Short mmCIF file of C-alpha atoms in Angstrom, two decimals:
data_model
loop_
_atom_site.label_atom_id
_atom_site.label_comp_id
_atom_site.label_asym_id
_atom_site.label_seq_id
_atom_site.Cartn_x
_atom_site.Cartn_y
_atom_site.Cartn_z
CA GLY A 27 3.06 -8.24 37.22
CA VAL A 28 4.56 -10.27 34.40
CA TYR A 29 4.21 -8.76 30.92
CA PHE A 30 4.39 -10.52 27.55
CA GLY A 31 4.48 -9.03 24.07
CA PRO A 32 3.99 -6.86 22.19
CA TYR A 33 2.10 -8.98 19.65
CA PRO A 34 1.80 -7.34 16.22
CA HIS A 35 -0.85 -9.83 15.01
CA VAL A 36 -3.75 -8.73 17.21
CA TYR A 37 -6.29 -11.28 15.99
CA ALA A 38 -3.93 -14.21 16.58
CA ALA A 39 -3.08 -12.88 20.06
CA THR A 40 -6.77 -12.57 20.96
CA GLU A 41 -7.56 -16.08 19.75
CA THR A 42 -4.57 -17.46 21.70
CA GLN A 43 -5.70 -15.61 24.83
CA GLN A 44 -9.12 -17.25 24.57
CA PHE A 45 -7.43 -20.62 24.04
CA ILE A 46 -5.34 -20.12 27.21
CA GLN A 47 -8.51 -19.40 29.21
CA LYS A 48 -9.84 -22.81 28.20
CA VAL A 49 -6.62 -24.79 28.78
CA TYR A 50 -5.35 -23.00 31.91
CA PRO A 51 -8.40 -21.26 33.43
CA LEU A 52 -7.98 -18.77 36.26
CA ARG A 53 -10.57 -16.83 38.23
CA LYS A 54 -12.81 -15.14 35.66
CA CYS A 55 -14.90 -12.69 37.68
CA ALA A 56 -14.18 -10.35 40.58
CA ARG A 57 -17.38 -11.02 42.54
CA ASN A 58 -17.33 -13.18 45.65
CA SER A 59 -20.24 -15.30 44.52
CA LYS A 60 -21.28 -18.39 46.44
CA ARG A 61 -21.97 -20.47 43.37
CA ALA A 62 -20.17 -21.17 40.12
CA CYS A 63 -20.70 -18.84 37.18
CA LEU A 64 -21.36 -19.71 33.53
CA TYR A 65 -17.64 -19.52 32.72
CA TYR A 66 -16.96 -22.36 35.17
CA SER A 67 -19.57 -24.50 33.43
CA MET A 68 -17.85 -23.69 30.11
CA GLY A 69 -14.46 -24.66 31.52
CA GLN A 70 -13.08 -21.12 31.37
CA CYS A 71 -12.86 -20.44 35.12
CA ILE A 72 -10.96 -22.35 37.80
CA GLY A 73 -14.03 -22.24 40.05
CA CYS A 74 -13.04 -20.43 43.24
CA CYS A 75 -16.74 -19.75 43.80
CA ASP A 76 -17.59 -23.44 43.49
CA HIS A 77 -14.87 -25.06 45.58
CA ASP A 78 -11.69 -24.24 47.48
CA VAL A 79 -8.69 -23.57 45.23
CA THR A 80 -5.35 -23.55 47.06
CA GLN A 81 -2.76 -20.86 46.53
CA GLU A 82 -0.35 -23.51 45.24
CA GLU A 83 -2.87 -24.74 42.65
CA TYR A 84 -3.53 -21.21 41.44
CA ALA A 85 0.21 -20.42 41.27
CA THR A 86 0.74 -23.61 39.22
CA GLN A 87 -1.77 -22.40 36.64
CA ILE A 88 0.08 -19.08 36.40
CA GLN A 89 3.38 -20.90 35.91
CA LYS A 90 1.89 -22.98 33.11
CA ILE A 91 0.58 -19.84 31.39
CA SER A 92 3.99 -18.15 31.75
CA ARG A 93 5.78 -21.16 30.24
CA PHE A 94 3.23 -21.24 27.42
CA LEU A 95 3.75 -17.56 26.58
CA ASN A 96 7.52 -18.10 26.79
CA GLY A 97 7.25 -20.64 23.98
CA GLU A 98 6.81 -24.01 25.75
CA VAL A 99 3.94 -25.12 23.52
CA LYS A 100 5.18 -28.40 22.06
CA GLU A 101 2.81 -30.62 24.10
CA ILE A 102 -0.25 -28.47 23.45
CA LYS A 103 0.51 -28.17 19.73
CA GLN A 104 0.89 -31.95 19.48
CA ASN A 105 -2.46 -32.41 21.21
CA LEU A 106 -4.12 -29.99 18.76
CA VAL A 107 -2.52 -31.78 15.80
CA GLU A 108 -3.97 -35.10 17.00
CA LYS A 109 -7.42 -33.53 17.43
CA MET A 110 -7.16 -32.02 13.95
CA HIS A 111 -6.35 -35.43 12.41
CA ASP A 112 -9.17 -37.12 14.34
CA ALA A 113 -11.65 -34.50 13.14
CA ALA A 114 -10.48 -34.93 9.55
CA GLU A 115 -10.93 -38.71 9.77
CA ARG A 116 -14.51 -38.14 11.00
CA LEU A 117 -14.98 -35.88 7.93
CA ASP A 118 -15.61 -32.97 10.29
CA PHE A 119 -13.50 -30.64 8.19
CA GLU A 120 -14.84 -27.45 9.78
CA GLN A 121 -13.66 -28.58 13.23
CA ALA A 122 -10.35 -29.69 11.74
CA ALA A 123 -9.90 -26.24 10.20
CA ASP A 124 -10.54 -24.65 13.61
CA TYR A 125 -7.78 -26.77 15.16
CA ARG A 126 -5.45 -25.90 12.27
CA ASP A 127 -6.11 -22.18 12.71
CA GLN A 128 -5.52 -22.44 16.47
CA ILE A 129 -2.13 -24.03 15.86
CA ARG A 130 -1.22 -21.17 13.51
CA TYR A 131 -2.38 -18.57 16.02
CA ILE A 132 -0.25 -20.13 18.74
CA GLU A 133 2.79 -20.21 16.46
CA THR A 134 2.24 -16.59 15.44
CA THR A 135 1.73 -15.38 19.01
CA VAL A 136 4.28 -17.24 21.12
CA GLU A 137 7.10 -17.76 18.64
CA LYS A 138 10.31 -15.88 19.41
CA GLN A 139 9.78 -12.20 18.57
CA THR A 140 12.07 -10.99 15.77
CA ILE A 141 11.12 -7.36 16.27
CA MET A 142 13.39 -6.86 19.25
CA SER A 143 17.03 -5.89 19.08
CA ARG A 144 19.69 -4.36 21.29
CA ASP A 145 19.62 -1.20 19.18
CA TYR A 146 17.64 1.44 21.10
CA THR A 147 17.37 3.90 18.21
CA ASN A 148 13.87 5.27 17.82
CA ARG A 149 12.63 4.24 14.39
CA ASP A 150 9.45 3.69 12.38
CA VAL A 151 9.00 0.80 9.96
CA PHE A 152 6.79 1.11 6.86
CA ALA A 153 5.81 -1.84 4.68
CA PHE A 154 3.11 -2.68 2.17
CA PHE A 155 1.36 -5.50 0.36
CA MET A 156 -0.80 -5.10 -2.74
CA ASP A 157 -3.38 -7.47 -4.23
CA LYS A 158 -6.50 -7.14 -6.40
CA GLY A 159 -6.10 -3.38 -6.67
CA TRP A 160 -5.97 -2.86 -2.88
CA LEU A 161 -2.97 -1.58 -0.96
CA SER A 162 -2.34 -2.59 2.65
CA ILE A 163 0.18 -0.53 4.65
CA GLN A 164 1.56 -1.40 8.08
CA VAL A 165 3.50 0.96 10.34
CA PHE A 166 5.49 -0.17 13.38
CA LEU A 167 6.55 2.57 15.80
CA LEU A 168 9.60 1.32 17.74
CA ARG A 169 10.83 3.14 20.81
CA GLN A 170 13.59 1.68 22.99
CA SER A 171 13.60 -1.44 20.76
CA THR A 172 9.92 -2.14 21.53
CA ILE A 173 6.87 -1.69 19.35
CA ILE A 174 4.78 0.85 21.23
CA LYS A 175 2.16 1.24 18.53
CA ARG A 176 1.05 -0.28 15.27
CA GLU A 177 -0.97 1.53 12.62
CA ALA A 178 -2.56 0.19 9.47
CA ALA A 179 -4.21 1.55 6.35
CA LEU A 180 -6.22 -0.16 3.59
CA PHE A 181 -7.35 1.61 0.45
CA PRO A 182 -7.68 1.14 -3.35
CA CYS A 183 -4.42 1.79 -5.20
CA TYR A 184 -4.68 3.77 -8.44
CA GLY A 185 -0.95 4.30 -9.02
CA THR A 186 2.14 2.29 -8.19
CA PRO A 187 2.29 0.97 -4.60
CA GLU A 188 5.69 2.57 -4.09
CA ASP A 189 4.38 6.04 -5.00
CA GLU A 190 1.32 5.51 -2.81
CA LEU A 191 3.51 4.50 0.15
CA LEU A 192 5.81 7.48 -0.39
CA SER A 193 2.81 9.83 -0.34
CA PHE A 194 1.39 8.02 2.72
CA ILE A 195 4.63 8.45 4.70
CA MET A 196 4.83 12.18 3.97
CA GLN A 197 1.22 12.69 5.06
CA PHE A 198 1.79 10.44 8.09
CA TYR A 199 4.21 12.92 9.69
CA GLN A 200 2.06 15.95 8.92
CA GLU A 201 -0.33 14.75 11.60
CA GLN A 202 0.38 16.28 15.00
CA ASN A 203 0.40 13.02 16.95
CA HIS A 204 3.18 11.45 14.83
CA ILE A 205 6.63 12.45 16.00
CA LEU A 206 9.47 12.08 13.53
CA PRO A 207 11.95 9.36 14.68
CA LYS A 208 15.70 9.29 14.12
CA GLU A 209 15.37 6.58 11.45
CA ILE A 210 12.73 5.28 9.05
CA LEU A 211 12.88 1.84 7.43
CA VAL A 212 11.16 1.33 4.07
CA PRO A 213 11.04 -1.47 1.46
CA GLU A 214 12.74 -1.60 -1.95
CA GLY A 215 11.57 0.85 -4.59
CA ILE A 216 11.05 3.84 -2.31
CA ASP A 217 12.91 7.08 -3.15
CA THR A 218 14.90 7.32 0.07
CA GLU A 219 16.78 10.48 -0.95
CA LEU A 220 13.57 12.41 -1.62
CA LEU A 221 12.01 11.14 1.59
CA ALA A 222 15.09 11.93 3.71
CA GLU A 223 15.39 15.42 2.22
CA THR A 224 11.70 16.18 2.75
CA LEU A 225 11.46 14.83 6.30
CA GLU A 226 15.03 15.74 7.33
CA THR A 227 15.73 12.37 8.93
CA THR A 228 17.55 9.13 8.05
CA VAL A 229 15.73 6.76 5.69
CA ARG A 230 17.09 3.27 5.01
CA ILE A 231 16.22 0.14 3.02
CA PRO A 232 17.51 -2.72 5.21
CA LYS A 233 19.11 -5.70 3.46
CA ARG A 234 19.83 -8.08 6.34
CA GLY A 235 19.79 -8.56 10.09
CA ASN A 236 17.24 -7.40 12.67
CA LYS A 237 16.15 -4.38 10.67
CA LYS A 238 15.33 -6.57 7.68
CA SER A 239 13.44 -8.92 10.00
CA MET A 240 11.39 -5.98 11.28
CA LEU A 241 10.55 -4.93 7.74
CA ASP A 242 9.63 -8.50 6.75
CA LEU A 243 7.36 -8.81 9.75
CA ALA A 244 5.59 -5.56 8.84
CA THR A 245 5.18 -6.84 5.26
CA THR A 246 3.70 -10.11 6.55
CA ASN A 247 1.26 -8.16 8.69
CA SER A 248 0.27 -6.10 5.65
CA GLU A 249 -0.55 -9.27 3.76
CA LEU A 250 -2.50 -10.73 6.69
CA ALA A 251 -4.55 -7.55 7.09
CA LEU A 252 -5.44 -7.49 3.39
CA ASN A 253 -6.35 -11.18 3.36
CA GLU A 254 -8.60 -10.65 6.39
CA LYS A 255 -10.34 -7.80 4.54
CA PHE A 256 -10.93 -10.02 1.51
CA LEU A 257 -12.25 -12.73 3.82
CA LEU A 258 -14.71 -10.26 5.38
CA ILE A 259 -15.83 -9.16 1.91
CA GLU A 260 -16.38 -12.78 0.94
CA ARG A 261 -18.36 -13.46 4.12
CA SER A 262 -20.43 -10.32 3.57
CA LYS A 263 -21.15 -11.41 0.00
CA HIS A 264 -22.17 -14.86 1.23
CA LYS A 265 -24.36 -13.23 3.89
CA THR A 266 -26.18 -11.04 1.34
CA VAL A 267 -25.98 -12.23 -2.27
CA GLY A 268 -25.50 -15.84 -1.17
CA ALA A 269 -28.57 -15.58 1.07
CA ILE A 270 -30.62 -14.15 -1.81
CA GLN A 271 -29.60 -17.04 -4.05
CA GLU A 272 -30.61 -19.55 -1.39
CA LEU A 273 -33.95 -17.82 -0.86
CA SER A 274 -34.59 -17.65 -4.62
CA GLU A 275 -33.98 -21.39 -4.94
CA ALA A 276 -36.20 -22.19 -1.94
CA LEU A 277 -39.13 -20.22 -3.40
CA GLY A 278 -38.47 -21.17 -7.03
CA ILE A 279 -37.95 -17.56 -8.18
CA ALA A 280 -35.29 -16.71 -10.78
CA TYR A 281 -33.49 -14.06 -8.70
CA ILE A 282 -34.88 -11.92 -5.90
CA GLU A 283 -33.10 -8.61 -6.31
CA THR A 284 -35.54 -6.39 -4.37
CA ILE A 285 -37.63 -7.38 -1.33
CA GLU A 286 -40.26 -5.16 0.28
CA ALA A 287 -41.52 -6.21 3.73
CA PHE A 288 -44.53 -4.85 5.67
CA ASP A 289 -45.55 -4.89 9.33
CA HIS A 290 -48.44 -3.25 11.23
CA SER A 291 -48.43 -1.84 14.74
CA ASN A 292 -51.15 -0.68 17.14
CA ILE A 293 -52.14 -1.00 20.78
CA GLN A 294 -55.68 -2.31 21.19
CA GLY A 295 -56.54 -0.77 17.86
CA THR A 296 -55.37 2.75 18.73
CA ASN A 297 -53.01 4.80 16.54
CA PRO A 298 -52.70 2.08 13.86
CA VAL A 299 -49.68 2.43 11.58
CA SER A 300 -47.77 0.33 9.08
CA ALA A 301 -44.17 0.34 7.96
CA MET A 302 -42.26 -0.97 4.98
CA VAL A 303 -38.57 -1.78 4.65
CA VAL A 304 -36.69 -2.46 1.43
CA TYR A 305 -33.79 -4.87 0.91
CA LYS A 306 -31.79 -4.90 -2.30
CA ASP A 307 -29.32 -7.72 -2.98
CA GLY A 308 -29.65 -8.70 0.67
CA LYS A 309 -28.82 -5.25 2.06
CA PRO A 310 -31.22 -2.69 3.58
CA GLU A 311 -32.04 0.36 1.41
CA ARG A 312 -32.97 2.73 4.24
CA LYS A 313 -33.71 5.67 1.97
CA ALA A 314 -36.51 3.59 0.43
CA TYR A 315 -38.22 2.81 3.77
CA ARG A 316 -41.79 4.11 4.07
CA LYS A 317 -44.21 4.85 6.96
CA TYR A 318 -48.01 4.71 6.71
CA LYS A 319 -50.65 6.14 9.00
CA ILE A 320 -53.77 4.02 8.54
CA LYS A 321 -56.60 6.20 7.23
CA THR A 322 -59.54 3.94 6.32
CA VAL A 323 -59.47 1.35 9.11
CA GLU A 324 -60.53 1.76 12.71
CA GLY A 325 -59.30 -0.61 15.38
CA SER A 326 -57.19 -3.71 14.91
CA HIS A 327 -58.14 -5.21 11.52
CA GLU A 328 -55.18 -7.00 9.95
CA PHE A 329 -56.91 -7.84 6.65
CA ALA A 330 -58.23 -4.33 5.95
CA THR A 331 -55.01 -2.66 7.17
CA THR A 332 -52.93 -4.83 4.85
CA GLN A 333 -55.15 -4.02 1.88
CA GLU A 334 -54.97 -0.27 2.50
CA VAL A 335 -51.18 -0.23 2.72
CA ILE A 336 -50.64 -2.53 -0.28
CA ARG A 337 -53.10 -0.48 -2.33
CA ARG A 338 -51.41 2.81 -1.45
CA ARG A 339 -47.88 1.52 -2.05
CA TYR A 340 -48.33 -0.16 -5.43
CA THR A 341 -50.88 2.24 -6.87
CA ARG A 342 -48.26 4.93 -6.38
CA LEU A 343 -45.47 2.84 -7.93
CA LEU A 344 -47.67 2.22 -11.00
CA ARG A 345 -48.63 5.88 -11.24
CA GLU A 346 -45.00 7.03 -10.99
CA GLN A 347 -43.83 4.18 -13.27
CA LYS A 348 -41.24 3.01 -10.76
CA PRO A 349 -39.84 -0.56 -10.64
CA LEU A 350 -41.75 -3.18 -8.67
CA PRO A 351 -40.18 -5.56 -6.12
CA ASP A 352 -39.37 -9.19 -6.88
CA LEU A 353 -40.85 -10.39 -3.59
CA ILE A 354 -43.21 -9.00 -0.95
CA LEU A 355 -42.90 -10.28 2.62
CA MET A 356 -45.77 -9.84 5.08
CA ASP A 357 -45.11 -10.11 8.79
CA GLY A 358 -47.88 -12.64 9.33
CA GLY A 359 -49.61 -15.67 7.85
CA LYS A 360 -52.59 -16.47 5.65
CA ILE A 361 -54.65 -13.37 6.48
CA GLN A 362 -52.00 -10.86 5.43
CA VAL A 363 -50.88 -12.85 2.37
CA ARG A 364 -54.44 -13.28 1.06
CA ALA A 365 -55.25 -9.60 1.68
CA ALA A 366 -52.14 -8.49 -0.22
CA LYS A 367 -52.73 -10.82 -3.17
CA GLU A 368 -56.37 -9.72 -3.54
CA VAL A 369 -55.31 -6.10 -4.00
CA LEU A 370 -52.33 -6.88 -6.23
CA GLU A 371 -54.05 -9.38 -8.55
CA ASP A 372 -57.73 -8.45 -8.50
CA GLU A 373 -57.49 -4.65 -8.25
CA LEU A 374 -54.13 -3.72 -9.78
CA GLY A 375 -53.52 -6.66 -12.11
CA LEU A 376 -50.02 -7.25 -10.76
CA VAL A 377 -48.30 -10.60 -10.33
CA ILE A 378 -45.76 -10.15 -7.55
CA PRO A 379 -44.79 -13.12 -5.34
CA VAL A 380 -46.07 -12.66 -1.78
CA ALA A 381 -44.85 -14.70 1.20
CA GLY A 382 -45.82 -14.58 4.86
CA MET A 383 -43.19 -14.70 7.59
CA VAL A 384 -44.76 -17.29 9.90
CA LYS A 385 -43.57 -17.07 13.51
CA ASP A 386 -43.03 -19.76 16.10
CA ASN A 387 -44.07 -19.55 19.78
CA LYS A 388 -41.02 -17.35 20.45
CA HIS A 389 -42.23 -14.79 17.91
CA ARG A 390 -39.38 -15.64 15.54
CA THR A 391 -39.71 -16.50 11.87
CA ALA A 392 -39.86 -20.26 11.57
CA SER A 393 -40.92 -20.65 7.93
CA LEU A 394 -42.41 -18.86 4.92
CA LEU A 395 -45.97 -19.25 3.72
CA PHE A 396 -45.74 -19.22 -0.08
CA ASN A 397 -48.39 -20.35 -2.59
CA ASP A 398 -50.46 -21.76 0.31
CA GLU A 399 -47.59 -24.02 1.38
CA LEU A 400 -45.09 -23.76 4.22
CA VAL A 401 -41.52 -23.44 2.94
CA GLU A 402 -39.16 -24.57 5.69
CA LEU A 403 -35.76 -22.87 5.64
CA ASP A 404 -32.70 -24.53 7.14
CA PRO A 405 -32.04 -22.63 10.42
CA ARG A 406 -28.32 -22.80 9.61
CA SER A 407 -28.73 -21.30 6.14
CA GLN A 408 -27.98 -17.71 5.17
CA ALA A 409 -31.49 -17.43 3.66
CA PHE A 410 -33.04 -18.18 7.07
CA HIS A 411 -30.92 -15.53 8.79
CA LEU A 412 -31.72 -13.00 6.06
CA VAL A 413 -35.46 -13.47 6.55
CA GLN A 414 -35.01 -13.09 10.31
CA ARG A 415 -33.04 -9.87 9.81
CA ILE A 416 -35.78 -8.51 7.57
CA GLN A 417 -38.49 -9.46 10.08
CA ASP A 418 -36.59 -7.84 12.96
CA GLU A 419 -35.94 -4.69 10.93
CA VAL A 420 -39.51 -4.15 9.72
CA HIS A 421 -40.83 -4.86 13.23
CA ARG A 422 -38.38 -2.36 14.74
CA PHE A 423 -39.28 0.26 12.14
CA ALA A 424 -43.03 -0.19 12.68
CA ILE A 425 -42.77 -0.10 16.48
CA THR A 426 -40.59 3.03 16.41
CA PHE A 427 -43.06 4.80 14.11
CA HIS A 428 -46.00 3.76 16.28
CA ARG A 429 -44.34 5.17 19.40
CA GLN A 430 -43.72 8.46 17.61
CA VAL A 431 -47.34 8.70 16.46
CA ARG A 432 -48.69 7.71 19.87
CA GLY A 433 -46.49 10.27 21.60
CA LYS A 434 -47.46 13.02 19.20
CA ASN A 435 -51.15 12.20 19.56
CA SER A 436 -50.80 12.26 23.34
CA PHE A 437 -49.05 15.61 23.02
CA SER A 438 -51.84 16.95 20.78
CA SER A 439 -54.56 15.55 23.05
CA GLN A 440 -53.10 17.28 26.09
CA LEU A 441 -52.94 20.63 24.27
CA ASP A 442 -56.59 20.30 23.24
CA GLN A 443 -57.53 20.36 26.93
CA VAL A 444 -55.78 23.70 27.59
CA GLU A 445 -58.00 26.79 27.75
CA GLY A 446 -57.32 29.19 24.89
CA VAL A 447 -55.57 26.63 22.64
CA GLY A 448 -57.37 26.12 19.35
CA PRO A 449 -56.36 24.07 16.27
CA LYS A 450 -54.04 26.78 14.89
CA THR A 451 -52.23 27.33 18.18
CA ARG A 452 -51.96 23.59 18.78
CA ASN A 453 -50.40 22.98 15.34
CA LYS A 454 -48.05 25.92 15.82
CA VAL A 455 -46.82 24.53 19.16
CA LEU A 456 -46.52 20.98 17.80
CA LYS A 457 -44.50 22.13 14.80
CA HIS A 458 -42.10 24.21 16.88
CA PHE A 459 -41.49 22.06 19.97
CA LYS A 460 -42.08 18.57 18.48
CA THR A 461 -41.83 16.86 21.92
CA MET A 462 -43.46 17.31 25.31
CA LYS A 463 -40.04 17.43 26.94
CA ARG A 464 -38.98 20.47 24.92
CA MET A 465 -42.26 22.23 25.62
CA ARG A 466 -41.98 21.47 29.35
CA GLU A 467 -38.45 22.94 29.48
CA ALA A 468 -39.31 26.08 27.45
CA ASP A 469 -39.92 29.45 29.15
CA LEU A 470 -42.88 31.75 28.55
CA GLU A 471 -40.84 34.01 26.28
CA GLU A 472 -40.30 31.20 23.80
CA PHE A 473 -44.07 30.66 23.59
CA GLN A 474 -44.68 34.36 23.08
CA LYS A 475 -42.21 34.44 20.17
CA LEU A 476 -44.65 32.12 18.37
CA GLY A 477 -47.37 34.76 18.69
CA ILE A 478 -49.09 33.02 21.61
CA PRO A 479 -50.63 35.40 24.21
CA LEU A 480 -49.03 35.41 27.65
CA LYS A 481 -52.18 34.08 29.36
CA VAL A 482 -52.43 31.10 26.95
CA ALA A 483 -48.71 30.38 27.38
CA GLU A 484 -49.17 30.35 31.15
CA ASN A 485 -52.12 27.94 30.76
CA ILE A 486 -49.95 25.59 28.67
CA LYS A 487 -47.15 25.66 31.25
CA ASP A 488 -49.64 25.13 34.09
CA SER A 489 -51.01 22.03 32.30
CA PHE A 490 -47.66 20.34 32.78
CA LYS A 491 -47.60 21.12 36.48
CA THR A 492 -50.83 19.19 36.97
CA GLU A 493 -49.72 16.33 34.75
CA VAL A 494 -49.83 12.97 36.49
CA PRO A 495 -46.38 11.33 36.55
CA LYS A 496 -46.13 8.08 34.60
#
């Protein structure tokens, strides 16, 4: 095999690898299929399954990849630059930015590696970068002049970055899997005498040459890692708070801080349940989720089920003087929205906006029913994706609860058929074993510890022997 690397910037290396698969595709899968796979249609497979590929043609692709990874990228970079300019002229700035980033990834990945030297001393390199109160630390572990491992740490910095790095290095070698090297390289400002005395090894601050290049590269990686974290934070904020702002504007509400969403679940009207999920500032508040067993409705009756759940939820909030949501989402259309508003406005005197998550023929939210009008959300908007996440979450929560209730009821129903098992014994068994699987695997002694007579315990165990497999 031919090996390339190591590549300290993992993200850039991964992006470049994916780029190579598109420009110089090889065989993608190991199966001897008789027709082309999806990767071939996407241009990421040479297509051995679709047509004959000669050994010479395949070897040529490998040679091109080898030259690319050895730094012969001038032609490809020029092609990407031209595509970037063309995209910018078409005002497709997002595509242009993608081309720009790809050029940077290629330069970062295939440029001549400065981390190598002819010095085979085992050493570790520590560097840091600090911004906006966060400290990013990078560690390169060099053995035989090659980086065998890279470690990173990101955390808030409450002191000086130099003191934090000094403390980090001392703790780093207290861990059993970190072996002390012959030499440690650190940046300016670190107390090398204290560190060398404590660790009993050589500690240096390089000023020039390959060692300085190694330290600079680690510092650059520290900065890149921190910038990527800030980018993720920004994207997360756009995905949550930004989505809430978009949704607020679409519905004409000042700011939707808290959303409560409801969904019902039953099978042909049996074991009806409802579930509620809560989202605050675009994020799920799982501790605030609630489950409801329907008490006053028999069968599948969406209108009555909605009214019972809404009545129970908001009567309790009023009684306990807890804050009300800014928006209620019902997993359904006009029936659920009208049922909820009747209880809120006519019975409880509350004015809380209620919207229905209207589904398309694929059972996915397509729009919101609000104030008797359909509010279409841009499928590319963060608000649209937020509503879909809420719909998926409340549906998942309701289905999971319904399965639990149905399983428990089936469990209870089977026990009711066993001779000698009354309500007290049934509840005792249900409380202890919780699932049919646990009860099936238990021995008679475990039943007897619950105060159940031996004969009744044998009857319970025998009931599972005659159970019809599903």
